[in-house]
Amino acid sequence: MSGRLPKGQHALDHFPRMGLPKRLARRAPVPDEPSLRVVGAVTSELSLADLATVPRRDQVSGFHCALTWSRLDVHWGGWALRDVYEQLIVPRARPADDVRYLKFVAADGFYASLALEFALADGVLLADTLDGEPLPLEHGAPWRIVAPAHYGYKNVKHLRAIELCARYPSPFNGGGGLLQHRDALVEREQRAQVLPGVVYRYLNAAARPAGLRAAGRITRKVLR
Ligand SMILES: Nc1nc2c(c(=O)[nH]1)N[C@H]1C(S)=C(S)[C@@H](COP(=O)(O)O)O[C@H]1N2
Ligand SMILES: [Mo]
């Protein structure tokens, strides 16, 4: 999962802040007492005290942005999403049998979804630390999704809510539209919708230097 560079990716020696320009230009609000809204048949809020009842996990994994950059061996801490789902979300949200997707909604308006079997797979975390420190604002404070098998855009930062859905939530309302593939598996190079991944590999690699420069500029301005 970590240590190996997937096809068409370029390893960086730093970990940039990345996102859709509109989202990047927003500083997501981080509340003093964060809570995580869970929307199923019942809607509720999970508190830090609730999460403290779930065993913590540490993980080292690679992080792969569809724009063709990777950061290998990123050290995360938090909770396995499967544990959070089984121990907190299911009892609270009382999901119907037809739940097939989890929609991850961020405080900056961004969202992404994963099929339940991907969301509950090994290696998917609700992370609140990076390199042993509280998750910094640039990487998604107070907590984010980490899904190393899927491209960066499934790794939703500033996570505010998890919605339990029967159908795949359309990404065309702030989730990146065509840029967001339903599964976004790195292994299958599902970088975006419509064209084969290898086409995006070359298009995105060409756009990468300018994209990283722009992201750096916006980040310095927004997080100053
Ligand atoms: N809330 C939120 N989460 C987001 C994004 C965003 O713009 N807003 N961008 C996604 C994209 S495209 C990538 S590559 C990763 C980047 O994570 P990083 O900023 O920690 O490097 O965050 C993903 N999660
Ligand atoms: Mo990305």
mmCIF file of C-alpha atoms and ligand atoms in Angstrom:
data_model
loop_
_atom_site.group_PDB
_atom_site.id
_atom_site.type_symbol
_atom_site.label_atom_id
_atom_site.label_comp_id
_atom_site.label_asym_id
_atom_site.label_seq_id
_atom_site.Cartn_x
_atom_site.Cartn_y
_atom_site.Cartn_z
ATOM 1 C CA MET A 1 0.000 0.000 0.000
ATOM 2 C CA SER A 2 2.829 2.340 0.835
ATOM 3 C CA GLY A 3 6.371 2.613 -0.470
ATOM 4 C CA ARG A 4 5.452 1.728 -4.061
ATOM 5 C CA LEU A 5 4.842 4.319 -6.743
ATOM 6 C CA PRO A 6 1.704 3.554 -8.813
ATOM 7 C CA LYS A 7 1.654 3.832 -12.600
ATOM 8 C CA GLY A 8 1.854 7.365 -13.944
ATOM 9 C CA GLN A 9 2.632 8.941 -10.555
ATOM 10 C CA HIS A 10 5.604 11.155 -9.612
ATOM 11 C CA ALA A 11 6.885 11.050 -6.019
ATOM 12 C CA LEU A 12 7.187 14.385 -4.210
ATOM 13 C CA ASP A 13 9.442 14.953 -1.212
ATOM 14 C CA HIS A 14 6.840 17.202 0.390
ATOM 15 C CA PHE A 15 3.098 16.990 0.957
ATOM 16 C CA PRO A 16 1.306 19.880 -0.776
ATOM 17 C CA ARG A 17 -2.179 21.153 0.014
ATOM 18 C CA MET A 18 -4.367 20.380 -2.995
ATOM 19 C CA GLY A 19 -7.989 20.708 -4.069
ATOM 20 C CA LEU A 20 -10.339 22.229 -6.583
ATOM 21 C CA PRO A 21 -9.370 25.928 -6.940
ATOM 22 C CA LYS A 22 -12.728 27.079 -5.560
ATOM 23 C CA ARG A 23 -12.314 24.903 -2.448
ATOM 24 C CA LEU A 24 -8.621 25.641 -2.049
ATOM 25 C CA ALA A 25 -9.408 29.345 -1.918
ATOM 26 C CA ARG A 26 -11.632 28.783 1.127
ATOM 27 C CA ARG A 27 -10.391 28.428 4.653
ATOM 28 C CA ALA A 28 -12.606 25.735 6.169
ATOM 29 C CA PRO A 29 -13.964 26.624 9.615
ATOM 30 C CA VAL A 30 -12.574 24.422 12.411
ATOM 31 C CA PRO A 31 -14.844 24.397 15.477
ATOM 32 C CA ASP A 32 -13.407 24.205 19.018
ATOM 33 C CA GLU A 33 -15.546 21.165 19.692
ATOM 34 C CA PRO A 34 -15.803 19.296 16.423
ATOM 35 C CA SER A 35 -18.581 16.818 15.817
ATOM 36 C CA LEU A 36 -19.344 14.501 12.950
ATOM 37 C CA ARG A 37 -22.904 14.428 11.613
ATOM 38 C CA VAL A 38 -24.173 11.028 10.623
ATOM 39 C CA VAL A 39 -27.178 10.942 8.324
ATOM 40 C CA GLY A 40 -29.058 7.668 7.960
ATOM 41 C CA ALA A 41 -32.627 6.735 8.821
ATOM 42 C CA VAL A 42 -31.770 8.729 11.977
ATOM 43 C CA THR A 43 -29.532 11.822 12.016
ATOM 44 C CA SER A 44 -27.121 12.328 14.899
ATOM 45 C CA GLU A 45 -23.826 13.970 15.858
ATOM 46 C CA LEU A 46 -20.783 11.988 16.946
ATOM 47 C CA SER A 47 -18.621 13.816 19.497
ATOM 48 C CA LEU A 48 -14.962 13.414 20.366
ATOM 49 C CA ALA A 49 -16.092 11.502 23.467
ATOM 50 C CA ASP A 50 -17.981 9.056 21.224
ATOM 51 C CA LEU A 51 -14.920 8.550 19.016
ATOM 52 C CA ALA A 52 -12.731 8.055 22.104
ATOM 53 C CA THR A 53 -14.599 4.763 22.712
ATOM 54 C CA VAL A 54 -13.240 3.363 19.416
ATOM 55 C CA PRO A 55 -9.700 1.863 19.431
ATOM 56 C CA ARG A 56 -7.118 4.061 17.718
ATOM 57 C CA ARG A 57 -5.051 3.023 14.710
ATOM 58 C CA ASP A 58 -1.750 4.142 13.223
ATOM 59 C CA GLN A 59 -0.971 3.715 9.575
ATOM 60 C CA VAL A 60 1.719 4.468 7.036
ATOM 61 C CA SER A 61 0.356 4.701 3.514
ATOM 62 C CA GLY A 62 0.957 6.353 0.155
ATOM 63 C CA PHE A 63 -1.137 9.325 -0.976
ATOM 64 C CA HIS A 64 -1.904 9.651 -4.681
ATOM 65 C CA CYS A 65 -3.442 12.727 -6.323
ATOM 66 C CA ALA A 66 -5.073 12.227 -9.733
ATOM 67 C CA LEU A 67 -2.940 15.145 -10.969
ATOM 68 C CA THR A 68 -0.083 12.540 -10.957
ATOM 69 C CA TRP A 69 1.818 13.445 -7.774
ATOM 70 C CA SER A 70 2.249 11.055 -4.849
ATOM 71 C CA ARG A 71 3.595 11.337 -1.359
ATOM 72 C CA LEU A 72 4.866 7.949 -0.179
ATOM 73 C CA ASP A 73 4.896 6.762 3.434
ATOM 74 C CA VAL A 74 2.547 9.254 5.053
ATOM 75 C CA HIS A 75 2.052 8.546 8.767
ATOM 76 C CA TRP A 76 -1.586 8.908 9.863
ATOM 77 C CA GLY A 77 -3.362 8.305 13.154
ATOM 78 C CA GLY A 78 -7.059 8.003 13.880
ATOM 79 C CA TRP A 79 -9.697 5.306 13.686
ATOM 80 C CA ALA A 80 -10.453 2.592 11.136
ATOM 81 C CA LEU A 81 -13.599 3.807 9.381
ATOM 82 C CA ARG A 82 -14.959 0.252 9.572
ATOM 83 C CA ASP A 83 -14.734 0.369 13.396
ATOM 84 C CA VAL A 84 -16.428 3.786 13.504
ATOM 85 C CA TYR A 85 -19.127 2.484 11.170
ATOM 86 C CA GLU A 86 -19.809 -0.701 13.087
ATOM 87 C CA GLN A 87 -19.459 0.669 16.619
ATOM 88 C CA LEU A 88 -20.999 4.149 16.266
ATOM 89 C CA ILE A 89 -22.637 4.832 12.920
ATOM 90 C CA VAL A 90 -24.788 1.712 12.516
ATOM 91 C CA PRO A 91 -26.246 1.834 16.064
ATOM 92 C CA ARG A 92 -26.995 5.580 15.747
ATOM 93 C CA ALA A 93 -28.081 5.894 12.129
ATOM 94 C CA ARG A 94 -30.006 2.605 11.936
ATOM 95 C CA PRO A 95 -29.252 2.296 8.211
ATOM 96 C CA ALA A 96 -31.749 0.627 5.924
ATOM 97 C CA ASP A 97 -30.602 -2.570 4.164
ATOM 98 C CA ASP A 98 -30.233 -0.713 0.880
ATOM 99 C CA VAL A 99 -27.251 1.465 1.915
ATOM 100 C CA ARG A 100 -24.569 1.088 -0.792
ATOM 101 C CA TYR A 101 -22.522 4.315 -0.600
ATOM 102 C CA LEU A 102 -21.069 6.623 1.994
ATOM 103 C CA LYS A 103 -21.016 10.302 1.051
ATOM 104 C CA PHE A 104 -18.292 12.295 2.809
ATOM 105 C CA VAL A 105 -19.238 15.958 3.110
ATOM 106 C CA ALA A 106 -16.645 18.607 4.023
ATOM 107 C CA ALA A 107 -16.938 21.926 5.845
ATOM 108 C CA ASP A 108 -15.685 23.735 2.706
ATOM 109 C CA GLY A 109 -18.540 22.377 0.559
ATOM 110 C CA PHE A 110 -16.524 19.628 -1.138
ATOM 111 C CA TYR A 111 -17.791 16.059 -1.058
ATOM 112 C CA ALA A 112 -16.907 12.622 -2.393
ATOM 113 C CA SER A 113 -18.492 9.194 -2.104
ATOM 114 C CA LEU A 114 -17.264 5.639 -1.875
ATOM 115 C CA ALA A 115 -19.102 2.350 -2.290
ATOM 116 C CA LEU A 116 -19.632 0.815 1.150
ATOM 117 C CA GLU A 117 -17.237 -2.087 0.491
ATOM 118 C CA PHE A 118 -14.450 0.368 -0.410
ATOM 119 C CA ALA A 119 -15.235 2.694 2.489
ATOM 120 C CA LEU A 120 -15.108 -0.156 5.019
ATOM 121 C CA ALA A 121 -11.971 -1.799 3.558
ATOM 122 C CA ASP A 122 -8.645 -2.139 5.374
ATOM 123 C CA GLY A 123 -6.604 1.057 5.300
ATOM 124 C CA VAL A 124 -9.513 3.514 5.251
ATOM 125 C CA LEU A 125 -9.215 5.844 8.231
ATOM 126 C CA LEU A 126 -10.964 8.711 9.866
ATOM 127 C CA ALA A 127 -7.647 10.459 10.595
ATOM 128 C CA ASP A 128 -6.972 13.180 13.152
ATOM 129 C CA THR A 129 -3.161 13.105 13.250
ATOM 130 C CA LEU A 130 -0.411 13.459 10.647
ATOM 131 C CA ASP A 131 3.191 12.570 11.549
ATOM 132 C CA GLY A 132 2.128 12.257 15.186
ATOM 133 C CA GLU A 133 0.738 15.816 15.394
ATOM 134 C CA PRO A 134 -2.869 17.023 15.326
ATOM 135 C CA LEU A 135 -4.010 17.197 11.698
ATOM 136 C CA PRO A 136 -3.008 20.675 10.454
ATOM 137 C CA LEU A 137 -5.492 23.008 8.781
ATOM 138 C CA GLU A 138 -3.852 22.563 5.375
ATOM 139 C CA HIS A 139 -4.394 18.794 5.498
ATOM 140 C CA GLY A 140 -7.971 18.811 6.749
ATOM 141 C CA ALA A 141 -8.354 19.700 10.444
ATOM 142 C CA PRO A 142 -10.030 18.566 12.585
ATOM 143 C CA TRP A 143 -10.276 15.214 10.792
ATOM 144 C CA ARG A 144 -10.396 13.739 7.313
ATOM 145 C CA ILE A 145 -10.883 10.552 5.367
ATOM 146 C CA VAL A 146 -7.749 8.633 4.339
ATOM 147 C CA ALA A 147 -8.403 6.077 1.581
ATOM 148 C CA PRO A 148 -4.983 5.168 0.113
ATOM 149 C CA ALA A 149 -6.327 2.833 -2.591
ATOM 150 C CA HIS A 150 -8.315 5.735 -4.073
ATOM 151 C CA TYR A 151 -7.150 9.009 -5.628
ATOM 152 C CA GLY A 152 -6.714 12.066 -3.431
ATOM 153 C CA TYR A 153 -10.172 13.493 -4.044
ATOM 154 C CA LYS A 154 -11.800 10.615 -2.160
ATOM 155 C CA ASN A 155 -9.680 11.596 0.871
ATOM 156 C CA VAL A 156 -12.109 14.276 2.058
ATOM 157 C CA LYS A 157 -10.599 16.896 4.384
ATOM 158 C CA HIS A 158 -12.452 18.881 7.089
ATOM 159 C CA LEU A 159 -15.016 16.079 7.261
ATOM 160 C CA ARG A 160 -18.312 17.408 8.585
ATOM 161 C CA ALA A 161 -20.839 14.678 7.751
ATOM 162 C CA ILE A 162 -21.177 11.107 6.572
ATOM 163 C CA GLU A 163 -24.394 10.366 4.694
ATOM 164 C CA LEU A 164 -25.615 6.813 4.151
ATOM 165 C CA CYS A 165 -26.951 6.510 0.608
ATOM 166 C CA ALA A 166 -28.758 3.867 -1.428
ATOM 167 C CA ARG A 167 -27.537 5.331 -4.745
ATOM 168 C CA TYR A 168 -24.280 6.863 -5.915
ATOM 169 C CA PRO A 169 -24.507 10.594 -5.088
ATOM 170 C CA SER A 170 -23.923 12.625 -8.232
ATOM 171 C CA PRO A 171 -20.599 14.506 -8.030
ATOM 172 C CA PHE A 172 -22.028 17.354 -10.135
ATOM 173 C CA ASN A 173 -22.999 19.614 -7.264
ATOM 174 C CA GLY A 174 -19.607 20.587 -5.828
ATOM 175 C CA GLY A 175 -17.839 17.230 -5.890
ATOM 176 C CA GLY A 176 -15.760 17.906 -8.989
ATOM 177 C CA GLY A 177 -18.187 16.657 -11.652
ATOM 178 C CA LEU A 178 -16.458 14.713 -14.420
ATOM 179 C CA LEU A 179 -13.169 14.960 -12.560
ATOM 180 C CA GLN A 180 -14.526 12.553 -9.992
ATOM 181 C CA HIS A 181 -14.644 8.879 -10.916
ATOM 182 C CA ARG A 182 -17.132 6.756 -8.966
ATOM 183 C CA ASP A 183 -14.487 4.331 -7.671
ATOM 184 C CA ALA A 184 -11.230 6.257 -8.331
ATOM 185 C CA LEU A 185 -9.047 3.197 -7.766
ATOM 186 C CA VAL A 186 -5.353 4.088 -8.125
ATOM 187 C CA GLU A 187 -4.552 0.507 -9.125
ATOM 188 C CA ARG A 188 -6.943 0.780 -12.096
ATOM 189 C CA GLU A 189 -5.907 4.339 -12.882
ATOM 190 C CA GLN A 190 -9.493 5.600 -12.587
ATOM 191 C CA ARG A 191 -8.378 9.234 -12.479
ATOM 192 C CA ALA A 192 -11.584 10.811 -13.816
ATOM 193 C CA GLN A 193 -14.722 9.973 -15.786
ATOM 194 C CA VAL A 194 -15.178 9.558 -19.566
ATOM 195 C CA LEU A 195 -11.628 9.102 -20.935
ATOM 196 C CA PRO A 196 -9.297 6.171 -20.133
ATOM 197 C CA GLY A 197 -6.957 6.825 -17.203
ATOM 198 C CA VAL A 198 -3.854 6.707 -19.367
ATOM 199 C CA VAL A 199 -5.100 9.763 -21.299
ATOM 200 C CA TYR A 200 -5.473 11.712 -18.040
ATOM 201 C CA ARG A 201 -2.056 10.402 -17.004
ATOM 202 C CA TYR A 202 -0.437 12.447 -19.750
ATOM 203 C CA LEU A 203 -2.808 15.423 -19.641
ATOM 204 C CA ASN A 204 -2.538 15.699 -15.868
ATOM 205 C CA ALA A 205 1.236 15.212 -15.818
ATOM 206 C CA ALA A 206 1.524 18.131 -18.233
ATOM 207 C CA ALA A 207 -0.689 20.234 -15.950
ATOM 208 C CA ARG A 208 1.045 19.128 -12.734
ATOM 209 C CA PRO A 209 3.815 21.758 -12.380
ATOM 210 C CA ALA A 210 1.422 24.673 -12.935
ATOM 211 C CA GLY A 211 -1.205 23.014 -10.737
ATOM 212 C CA LEU A 212 1.230 22.571 -7.853
ATOM 213 C CA ARG A 213 2.500 26.154 -8.191
ATOM 214 C CA ALA A 214 -1.061 27.510 -8.168
ATOM 215 C CA ALA A 215 -2.020 25.356 -5.184
ATOM 216 C CA GLY A 216 1.025 26.596 -3.271
ATOM 217 C CA ARG A 217 0.171 30.225 -4.043
ATOM 218 C CA ILE A 218 -3.460 29.833 -2.982
ATOM 219 C CA THR A 219 -2.489 27.937 0.177
ATOM 220 C CA ARG A 220 -0.005 30.625 1.264
ATOM 221 C CA LYS A 221 -2.666 33.281 0.742
ATOM 222 C CA VAL A 222 -5.550 31.448 2.416
ATOM 223 C CA LEU A 223 -3.727 29.940 5.409
ATOM 224 C CA ARG A 224 -1.529 32.951 6.136
HETATM 225 N N1 LIG B 1 -12.585 19.304 1.920
HETATM 226 C C1 LIG B 1 -11.804 19.044 0.876
HETATM 227 N N2 LIG B 1 -11.237 17.841 0.794
HETATM 228 C C2 LIG B 1 -10.436 17.546 -0.243
HETATM 229 C C3 LIG B 1 -10.201 18.484 -1.280
HETATM 230 C C4 LIG B 1 -10.817 19.752 -1.157
HETATM 231 O O1 LIG B 1 -10.658 20.647 -1.997
HETATM 232 N N3 LIG B 1 -11.603 19.994 -0.059
HETATM 233 N N4 LIG B 1 -9.365 18.151 -2.338
HETATM 234 C C5 LIG B 1 -9.102 16.727 -2.590
HETATM 235 C C6 LIG B 1 -7.954 16.491 -3.456
HETATM 236 S S1 LIG B 1 -8.155 16.732 -5.125
HETATM 237 C C7 LIG B 1 -6.772 16.002 -2.986
HETATM 238 S S2 LIG B 1 -5.504 15.553 -4.003
HETATM 239 C C8 LIG B 1 -6.546 15.862 -1.527
HETATM 240 C C9 LIG B 1 -5.293 16.606 -1.121
HETATM 241 O O2 LIG B 1 -5.023 16.407 0.244
HETATM 242 P P1 LIG B 1 -3.917 17.301 0.929
HETATM 243 O O3 LIG B 1 -4.332 18.736 0.755
HETATM 244 O O4 LIG B 1 -3.835 16.861 2.345
HETATM 245 O O5 LIG B 1 -2.644 17.058 0.167
HETATM 246 O O6 LIG B 1 -7.625 16.347 -0.758
HETATM 247 C C10 LIG B 1 -8.876 15.983 -1.279
HETATM 248 N N5 LIG B 1 -9.863 16.325 -0.294
HETATM 249 MO MO MO B 2 -6.239 15.673 -6.197
#
